[in-house]
CSV table of C-alpha atoms (C1' of nucleotides) in Angstrom, one decimal:
chain,number,residue,atom,x,y,z
A,1,UNK,CA,-59.6,-178.6,87.4
A,2,UNK,CA,-60.5,-182.4,86.9
A,3,UNK,CA,-61.0,-185.1,89.6
A,4,UNK,CA,-59.2,-188.3,88.9
A,5,UNK,CA,-60.1,-191.1,90.5
A,6,UNK,CA,-58.2,-194.7,90.5
A,7,UNK,CA,-59.9,-198.0,90.7
A,8,UNK,CA,-58.6,-201.7,89.9
A,9,UNK,CA,-60.0,-205.1,88.6
A,10,UNK,CA,-61.4,-207.9,90.4
A,11,UNK,CA,-58.5,-209.0,93.1
A,12,UNK,CA,-56.0,-207.8,95.5
A,13,UNK,CA,-52.6,-208.7,95.7
A,14,UNK,CA,-52.4,-207.7,99.2
A,15,UNK,CA,-55.3,-209.8,100.6
A,16,UNK,CA,-54.4,-213.7,101.0
A,17,UNK,CA,-56.9,-216.3,100.3
A,18,UNK,CA,-59.2,-213.7,98.8
A,19,UNK,CA,-60.4,-215.0,95.3
A,20,UNK,CA,-63.6,-213.8,93.9
A,21,UNK,CA,-62.9,-216.3,90.9
A,22,UNK,CA,-62.7,-219.8,92.4
A,23,UNK,CA,-64.3,-222.2,90.3
A,24,UNK,CA,-65.2,-226.1,89.4
A,25,UNK,CA,-65.0,-227.0,85.4
A,26,UNK,CA,-67.7,-228.9,84.3
A,27,UNK,CA,-65.2,-232.0,83.8
A,28,UNK,CA,-64.9,-231.7,87.6
A,29,UNK,CA,-68.5,-231.4,87.9
A,30,UNK,CA,-69.5,-234.3,85.9
A,31,UNK,CA,-66.7,-236.4,87.9
A,32,UNK,CA,-69.1,-235.9,90.8
A,33,UNK,CA,-71.3,-238.8,91.1
A,34,UNK,CA,-73.8,-237.1,93.5
A,35,UNK,CA,-75.4,-234.3,91.2
A,36,UNK,CA,-77.2,-232.5,94.1
A,37,UNK,CA,-73.9,-232.5,96.1
A,38,UNK,CA,-72.0,-231.2,93.2
A,39,UNK,CA,-74.7,-228.5,92.7
A,40,UNK,CA,-74.2,-227.5,96.6
A,41,UNK,CA,-70.4,-227.4,96.0
A,42,UNK,CA,-70.7,-225.0,93.4
A,43,UNK,CA,-73.2,-223.0,95.5
A,44,UNK,CA,-70.5,-223.1,98.3
A,45,UNK,CA,-68.0,-221.7,96.0
A,46,UNK,CA,-70.1,-219.0,94.5
A,47,UNK,CA,-70.9,-218.2,98.0
A,48,UNK,CA,-67.3,-218.1,99.0
A,49,UNK,CA,-66.6,-215.6,96.0
A,50,UNK,CA,-69.1,-213.4,97.0
A,51,UNK,CA,-67.8,-213.1,100.8
A,52,UNK,CA,-64.5,-212.5,99.6
A,53,UNK,CA,-65.9,-209.6,97.4
A,54,UNK,CA,-67.2,-208.1,100.5
A,55,UNK,CA,-63.6,-208.7,102.1
A,56,UNK,CA,-62.1,-206.9,98.8
A,57,UNK,CA,-64.6,-204.1,99.4
A,58,UNK,CA,-63.7,-203.6,102.9
A,59,UNK,CA,-60.0,-203.6,102.0
A,60,UNK,CA,-60.9,-201.0,99.3
A,61,UNK,CA,-63.0,-198.6,102.0
A,62,UNK,CA,-60.0,-199.0,104.2
A,63,UNK,CA,-57.6,-197.6,101.9
A,64,UNK,CA,-59.9,-194.9,100.3
A,65,UNK,CA,-60.5,-196.7,96.8
A,66,UNK,CA,-63.8,-196.3,95.5
A,67,UNK,CA,-63.7,-197.8,92.3
A,68,UNK,CA,-63.7,-201.2,91.8
A,69,UNK,CA,-64.6,-204.1,88.9
A,70,UNK,CA,-66.0,-207.1,90.5
A,71,UNK,CA,-64.7,-210.5,88.7
A,72,UNK,CA,-67.3,-211.6,85.9
A,73,UNK,CA,-66.5,-215.3,87.3
A,74,UNK,CA,-68.4,-215.2,90.8
A,75,UNK,CA,-70.7,-218.3,89.9
A,76,UNK,CA,-69.0,-221.4,88.3
A,77,UNK,CA,-71.2,-222.7,85.7
A,78,UNK,CA,-73.9,-220.2,86.0
A,79,UNK,CA,-75.9,-220.5,82.5
A,80,UNK,CA,-73.9,-223.7,81.5
A,81,UNK,CA,-76.5,-225.6,79.5
A,82,UNK,CA,-76.7,-228.8,81.5
A,83,UNK,CA,-77.3,-226.9,84.7
A,84,UNK,CA,-80.3,-225.1,83.2
A,85,UNK,CA,-82.6,-226.6,86.5
A,86,UNK,CA,-80.1,-224.9,88.8
A,87,UNK,CA,-81.4,-221.6,90.4
A,88,UNK,CA,-78.3,-220.5,91.3
A,89,UNK,CA,-79.2,-216.8,92.4
A,90,UNK,CA,-81.5,-218.0,95.2
A,91,UNK,CA,-79.1,-219.4,97.8
A,92,UNK,CA,-77.0,-215.9,96.9
A,93,UNK,CA,-79.7,-213.5,97.8
A,94,UNK,CA,-78.3,-212.7,101.1
A,95,UNK,CA,-74.7,-212.4,100.8
A,96,UNK,CA,-75.5,-210.4,97.4
A,97,UNK,CA,-77.7,-208.3,99.9
A,98,UNK,CA,-75.1,-207.6,102.3
A,99,UNK,CA,-72.3,-206.6,99.5
A,100,UNK,CA,-75.4,-204.2,98.6
A,101,UNK,CA,-75.6,-203.0,102.1
A,102,UNK,CA,-72.0,-202.6,102.1
A,103,UNK,CA,-71.6,-200.6,98.9
A,104,UNK,CA,-74.3,-198.4,100.2
A,105,UNK,CA,-72.9,-197.3,103.3
A,106,UNK,CA,-69.3,-197.0,101.5
A,107,UNK,CA,-70.4,-195.7,98.7
A,108,UNK,CA,-68.0,-197.1,95.5
A,109,UNK,CA,-68.2,-197.3,91.5
A,110,UNK,CA,-68.9,-200.9,90.8
A,111,UNK,CA,-68.8,-202.3,87.5
A,112,UNK,CA,-68.2,-205.5,85.2
A,113,UNK,CA,-66.3,-206.7,82.4
A,114,UNK,CA,-67.8,-209.7,81.0
A,115,UNK,CA,-65.6,-211.9,79.4
A,116,UNK,CA,-64.7,-212.4,75.5
A,117,UNK,CA,-67.5,-214.8,75.4
A,118,UNK,CA,-70.2,-212.3,75.3
A,119,UNK,CA,-70.4,-211.2,71.3
A,120,UNK,CA,-73.4,-209.0,70.7
A,121,UNK,CA,-72.2,-208.7,67.0
A,122,UNK,CA,-72.4,-212.5,66.5
A,123,UNK,CA,-73.9,-213.7,63.2
A,124,UNK,CA,-74.9,-216.8,65.4
A,125,UNK,CA,-78.1,-216.7,67.0
A,126,UNK,CA,-77.0,-219.2,69.6
A,127,UNK,CA,-74.1,-217.1,70.7
A,128,UNK,CA,-76.2,-214.0,71.0
A,129,UNK,CA,-78.7,-216.0,73.0
A,130,UNK,CA,-76.0,-217.1,75.5
A,131,UNK,CA,-74.6,-213.7,75.3
A,132,UNK,CA,-77.6,-212.1,76.7
A,133,UNK,CA,-78.1,-214.8,79.3
A,134,UNK,CA,-74.9,-213.9,80.8
A,135,UNK,CA,-75.6,-210.3,80.6
A,136,UNK,CA,-79.0,-210.8,82.4
A,137,UNK,CA,-76.6,-212.8,85.0
A,138,UNK,CA,-74.8,-209.7,85.8
A,139,UNK,CA,-77.8,-207.6,85.7
A,140,UNK,CA,-79.6,-210.2,88.6
A,141,UNK,CA,-76.3,-209.7,90.5
A,142,UNK,CA,-76.5,-206.0,90.2
A,143,UNK,CA,-80.2,-205.9,91.0
A,144,UNK,CA,-79.2,-208.6,94.1
A,145,UNK,CA,-77.2,-205.8,95.3
A,146,UNK,CA,-79.5,-203.1,94.7
A,147,UNK,CA,-77.1,-201.1,92.6
A,148,UNK,CA,-78.3,-199.3,89.7
A,149,UNK,CA,-77.6,-201.2,86.4
A,150,UNK,CA,-77.1,-198.5,84.1
A,151,UNK,CA,-73.9,-198.4,82.6
A,152,UNK,CA,-72.5,-201.3,84.4
A,153,UNK,CA,-70.8,-203.8,82.0
A,154,UNK,CA,-68.0,-202.8,79.8
A,155,UNK,CA,-67.8,-204.8,76.4
A,156,UNK,CA,-66.0,-205.3,73.2
A,157,UNK,CA,-67.7,-204.6,70.1
A,158,UNK,CA,-67.1,-208.3,69.3
A,159,UNK,CA,-65.6,-210.2,66.3
A,160,UNK,CA,-64.8,-208.8,63.0
A,161,UNK,CA,-65.9,-211.8,60.6
A,162,UNK,CA,-63.5,-210.8,57.7
A,163,UNK,CA,-65.6,-207.4,56.7
A,164,UNK,CA,-65.5,-204.9,59.8
A,165,UNK,CA,-67.7,-202.6,58.0
A,166,UNK,CA,-70.3,-205.4,57.9
A,167,UNK,CA,-69.1,-206.7,61.5
A,168,UNK,CA,-70.3,-203.0,63.0
A,169,UNK,CA,-73.9,-203.3,60.9
A,170,UNK,CA,-74.2,-206.6,62.6
A,171,UNK,CA,-73.7,-205.1,65.7
A,172,UNK,CA,-76.4,-202.4,65.0
A,173,UNK,CA,-78.7,-204.8,63.6
A,174,UNK,CA,-78.5,-207.1,66.8
A,175,UNK,CA,-78.5,-204.3,69.3
A,176,UNK,CA,-82.3,-203.8,68.3
A,177,UNK,CA,-82.6,-207.7,69.6
A,178,UNK,CA,-81.0,-206.7,72.8
A,179,UNK,CA,-83.7,-205.9,75.7
A,180,UNK,CA,-83.8,-202.3,76.5
A,181,UNK,CA,-83.1,-203.2,80.3
A,182,UNK,CA,-79.5,-205.1,78.9
A,183,UNK,CA,-78.8,-202.4,76.6
A,184,UNK,CA,-78.7,-199.9,79.4
A,185,UNK,CA,-76.1,-201.5,81.2
A,186,UNK,CA,-73.7,-201.8,78.3
A,187,UNK,CA,-70.9,-199.7,77.6
A,188,UNK,CA,-68.3,-200.3,74.5
A,189,UNK,CA,-64.4,-200.3,74.6
A,190,UNK,CA,-61.8,-200.0,71.6
A,191,UNK,CA,-60.1,-203.0,71.2
A,192,UNK,CA,-56.2,-203.6,70.5
A,193,UNK,CA,-56.9,-206.2,67.7
A,194,UNK,CA,-60.1,-205.2,65.3
A,195,UNK,CA,-62.2,-202.0,66.3
A,196,UNK,CA,-60.4,-198.9,67.0
A,197,UNK,CA,-61.3,-196.0,68.7
A,198,UNK,CA,-63.0,-194.6,65.3
A,199,UNK,CA,-65.1,-197.5,65.0
A,200,UNK,CA,-66.2,-197.9,68.4
A,201,UNK,CA,-67.2,-194.1,68.4
A,202,UNK,CA,-69.2,-194.8,65.5
A,203,UNK,CA,-71.6,-197.2,67.1
A,204,UNK,CA,-71.5,-195.5,70.5
A,205,UNK,CA,-72.6,-192.4,68.9
A,206,UNK,CA,-75.1,-193.9,66.6
A,207,UNK,CA,-76.7,-196.3,69.3
A,208,UNK,CA,-76.2,-194.0,72.4
A,209,UNK,CA,-73.9,-196.2,74.2
A,210,UNK,CA,-70.8,-194.3,76.4
A,211,UNK,CA,-67.6,-195.1,75.3
A,212,UNK,CA,-64.6,-196.6,77.6
A,213,UNK,CA,-61.5,-195.1,76.0
A,214,UNK,CA,-58.7,-197.9,76.5
A,215,UNK,CA,-55.5,-195.8,76.0
A,216,UNK,CA,-53.2,-198.9,75.8
A,217,UNK,CA,-55.4,-200.7,73.0
A,218,UNK,CA,-55.5,-197.3,71.2
A,219,UNK,CA,-51.8,-197.3,71.3
A,220,UNK,CA,-51.7,-201.0,70.2
A,221,UNK,CA,-54.4,-200.6,67.3
A,222,UNK,CA,-55.5,-197.5,65.5
A,223,UNK,CA,-55.6,-196.4,62.0
A,224,UNK,CA,-54.9,-193.0,63.0
A,225,UNK,CA,-52.7,-192.4,66.6
A,226,UNK,CA,-54.2,-188.9,66.9
A,227,UNK,CA,-57.1,-189.4,69.8
A,228,UNK,CA,-57.1,-186.1,71.0
A,229,UNK,CA,-59.2,-184.9,68.2
A,230,UNK,CA,-61.8,-187.7,69.1
A,231,UNK,CA,-61.8,-186.6,72.6
A,232,UNK,CA,-64.6,-184.5,72.7
A,233,UNK,CA,-66.3,-187.2,70.9
A,234,UNK,CA,-65.7,-189.5,73.5
A,235,UNK,CA,-66.9,-187.3,76.3
A,236,UNK,CA,-69.9,-186.6,74.4
A,237,UNK,CA,-70.8,-190.2,74.4
A,238,UNK,CA,-71.2,-190.1,78.5
A,239,UNK,CA,-73.5,-187.1,78.6
A,240,UNK,CA,-76.7,-189.0,79.2
A,241,UNK,CA,-75.0,-191.0,81.6
A,242,UNK,CA,-75.6,-190.2,85.7
A,243,UNK,CA,-71.8,-191.4,86.3
A,244,UNK,CA,-68.4,-190.0,85.2
A,245,UNK,CA,-66.5,-190.8,82.2
A,246,UNK,CA,-64.5,-193.7,82.9
A,247,UNK,CA,-61.4,-195.2,81.2
A,248,UNK,CA,-58.9,-197.9,81.2
A,249,UNK,CA,-55.3,-197.3,81.7
A,250,UNK,CA,-52.4,-200.2,81.4
A,251,UNK,CA,-48.9,-200.4,80.0
A,252,UNK,CA,-47.3,-202.7,77.3
A,253,UNK,CA,-45.4,-205.6,79.2
A,254,UNK,CA,-42.3,-205.1,76.5
A,255,UNK,CA,-42.0,-203.6,73.0
A,256,UNK,CA,-42.2,-206.9,71.7
A,257,UNK,CA,-45.0,-208.4,73.6
A,258,UNK,CA,-46.8,-204.7,73.3
A,259,UNK,CA,-50.4,-205.9,73.7
A,260,UNK,CA,-49.9,-207.9,77.0
A,261,UNK,CA,-50.5,-205.8,80.5
A,262,UNK,CA,-47.4,-205.0,82.3
A,263,UNK,CA,-47.1,-205.5,86.3
A,264,UNK,CA,-47.5,-201.7,86.6
A,265,UNK,CA,-48.7,-198.6,85.0
A,266,UNK,CA,-46.0,-195.9,83.5
A,267,UNK,CA,-46.5,-192.9,85.2
A,268,UNK,CA,-45.2,-190.6,82.9
A,269,UNK,CA,-47.6,-192.0,80.0
A,270,UNK,CA,-50.4,-191.6,82.2
A,271,UNK,CA,-49.3,-188.2,83.0
A,272,UNK,CA,-48.9,-187.0,79.5
A,273,UNK,CA,-52.3,-188.4,79.1
A,274,UNK,CA,-53.8,-186.2,82.0
A,275,UNK,CA,-52.4,-183.5,80.6
A,276,UNK,CA,-54.0,-183.5,77.6
A,277,UNK,CA,-57.8,-184.3,79.1
A,278,UNK,CA,-57.0,-181.8,82.2
A,279,UNK,CA,-60.1,-179.5,82.5
A,280,UNK,CA,-62.1,-180.7,79.6
A,281,UNK,CA,-64.3,-182.6,82.4
A,282,UNK,CA,-64.8,-182.5,85.8
A,283,UNK,CA,-64.3,-186.0,86.8
A,284,UNK,CA,-62.7,-189.0,85.2
A,285,UNK,CA,-62.6,-192.4,86.8
A,286,UNK,CA,-59.6,-194.8,85.5
A,287,UNK,CA,-59.6,-198.6,86.0
A,288,UNK,CA,-56.3,-199.8,86.4
A,289,UNK,CA,-55.6,-202.9,84.4
A,290,UNK,CA,-52.4,-204.1,85.5
A,291,UNK,CA,-50.9,-208.0,86.6
A,292,UNK,CA,-50.3,-206.0,90.4
A,293,UNK,CA,-53.8,-205.3,90.7
A,294,UNK,CA,-54.0,-203.1,93.8
A,295,UNK,CA,-50.5,-203.1,94.5
A,296,UNK,CA,-50.2,-201.0,91.0
A,297,UNK,CA,-52.8,-198.7,92.0
A,298,UNK,CA,-50.9,-198.0,95.2
A,299,UNK,CA,-47.8,-197.7,93.4
A,300,UNK,CA,-49.1,-195.5,90.8
A,301,UNK,CA,-51.1,-193.1,93.5
A,302,UNK,CA,-47.6,-192.8,95.3
A,303,UNK,CA,-45.8,-191.6,92.1
A,304,UNK,CA,-48.6,-189.1,91.3
A,305,UNK,CA,-48.3,-187.8,94.8
A,306,UNK,CA,-44.7,-186.7,93.7
A,307,UNK,CA,-46.1,-184.8,90.4
A,308,UNK,CA,-46.2,-181.0,90.7
A,309,UNK,CA,-49.7,-179.7,89.8
A,310,UNK,CA,-51.2,-183.0,91.1
A,311,UNK,CA,-53.2,-182.6,94.4
A,312,UNK,CA,-54.0,-185.8,96.6
A,313,UNK,CA,-57.5,-185.7,97.7
A,314,UNK,CA,-57.0,-189.2,99.3
A,315,UNK,CA,-55.3,-192.6,98.5
A,316,UNK,CA,-57.0,-193.1,94.9
A,317,UNK,CA,-58.2,-189.6,94.2
A,318,UNK,CA,-56.6,-186.6,92.8
A,319,UNK,CA,-57.0,-183.1,91.4
A,320,UNK,CA,-55.3,-181.8,88.2
D,1,DG,C1',-44.4,-227.9,98.0
D,2,DC,C1',-43.7,-227.0,93.1
D,3,DC,C1',-44.6,-227.2,88.0
D,4,DA,C1',-47.0,-228.4,84.1
D,5,DG,C1',-51.5,-229.4,81.9
D,6,DT,C1',-56.2,-228.3,81.8
D,7,DC,C1',-60.4,-225.8,81.6
D,8,DA,C1',-67.8,-223.9,79.3
D,9,DA,C1',-68.1,-220.2,76.6
D,10,DG,C1',-65.8,-217.2,70.7
D,11,DT,C1',-62.8,-215.7,67.5
D,12,DC,C1',-58.9,-215.9,64.5
D,13,DC,C1',-55.5,-218.3,62.0
D,14,DC,C1',-52.9,-222.4,59.8
D,15,DG,C1',-53.0,-226.3,57.7
Q,1,DC,C1',-63.4,-228.3,57.8
Q,2,DG,C1',-60.2,-229.2,62.5
Q,3,DG,C1',-57.4,-228.0,65.7
Q,4,DG,C1',-54.3,-224.7,68.3
Q,5,DA,C1',-53.3,-219.9,70.2
Q,6,DC,C1',-54.9,-216.3,72.3
Q,7,DT,C1',-55.7,-214.9,77.6
Q,8,DT,C1',-57.0,-215.7,82.3
Q,9,DG,C1',-56.7,-217.4,87.3
Q,10,DA,C1',-57.7,-221.3,89.7
Q,11,DC,C1',-57.1,-225.9,90.3
Q,12,DT,C1',-55.5,-231.0,89.6
Q,13,DG,C1',-52.4,-234.3,89.1
Q,14,DG,C1',-47.8,-235.9,88.9
Q,15,DC,C1',-43.4,-235.7,91.2
DNA sequence: GCCAGTCAAGTCCCG
DNA sequence: CGGGACTTGACTGGC
């Protein structure tokens, strides 16, 4: 018996005018003559993004969705080097607290997926520095919401730098430079171009990092298509975590654009996956990475509902 | 109101 | 070494 819980990413197709990722580019910022006014505008955008996150959480609670990835673009130009004097967190204290309060009252697994500019295995000191700064921002956001920071940020391994083995060792080397409080936030995901499930497992086992298995990436990039025999190892990377194992699901847009994400999740390949892992763990959380966001979640949930052997618990949770 | 082009950040790939 | 692609959603500017 395994409980399967579905989640989705960052924004809703159903809610109108509810983007948590409104932004201002640096070019726009520079074009404004009054720097103070420009900073106030950044703060208004950030506050509005957090406000929209709250609306999204309410939408989730109303629909029994308890697993959600927050946008990593909540604060435009945060950590930009020319805005280093800007204390972007101070005006966000209250909105963050409100989010935290809501999460406490309507428990939900919340996490982040900082974008691909965070590269922990980079050979460049400067890039590592800005990556750590970005992760520190994520940590501050979690703290502001009073959410336990453990295993909340999914990252990719990073660049291949023409020698994958060396790049893996570089990750291990740099990991030693990552503050412990940030280390404990991190989960690693197999990617679709460079680091396979096996490569990522190597790091996760060595460094004690939970592995987020991306099934679609695995199909797109592997030495050996067999993932089933590695599943026990994946599960094991979660043993020290407080949180249930988590994975990503999405479907190829087409045979030609295999790596691109489709609008919806193909239910039959998902069921094939579920049948493989059924009973191996008490609970699994599946993050749907589809263009139609919550729309894809609702459709998949409807389809699962029709399947024999799958019992619905609520809109987004099932027992198999 | 619609569409094409632009945007902080990194890496890869091509010339 | 320089520049474009990649990928993504938001937003601007031109029509």
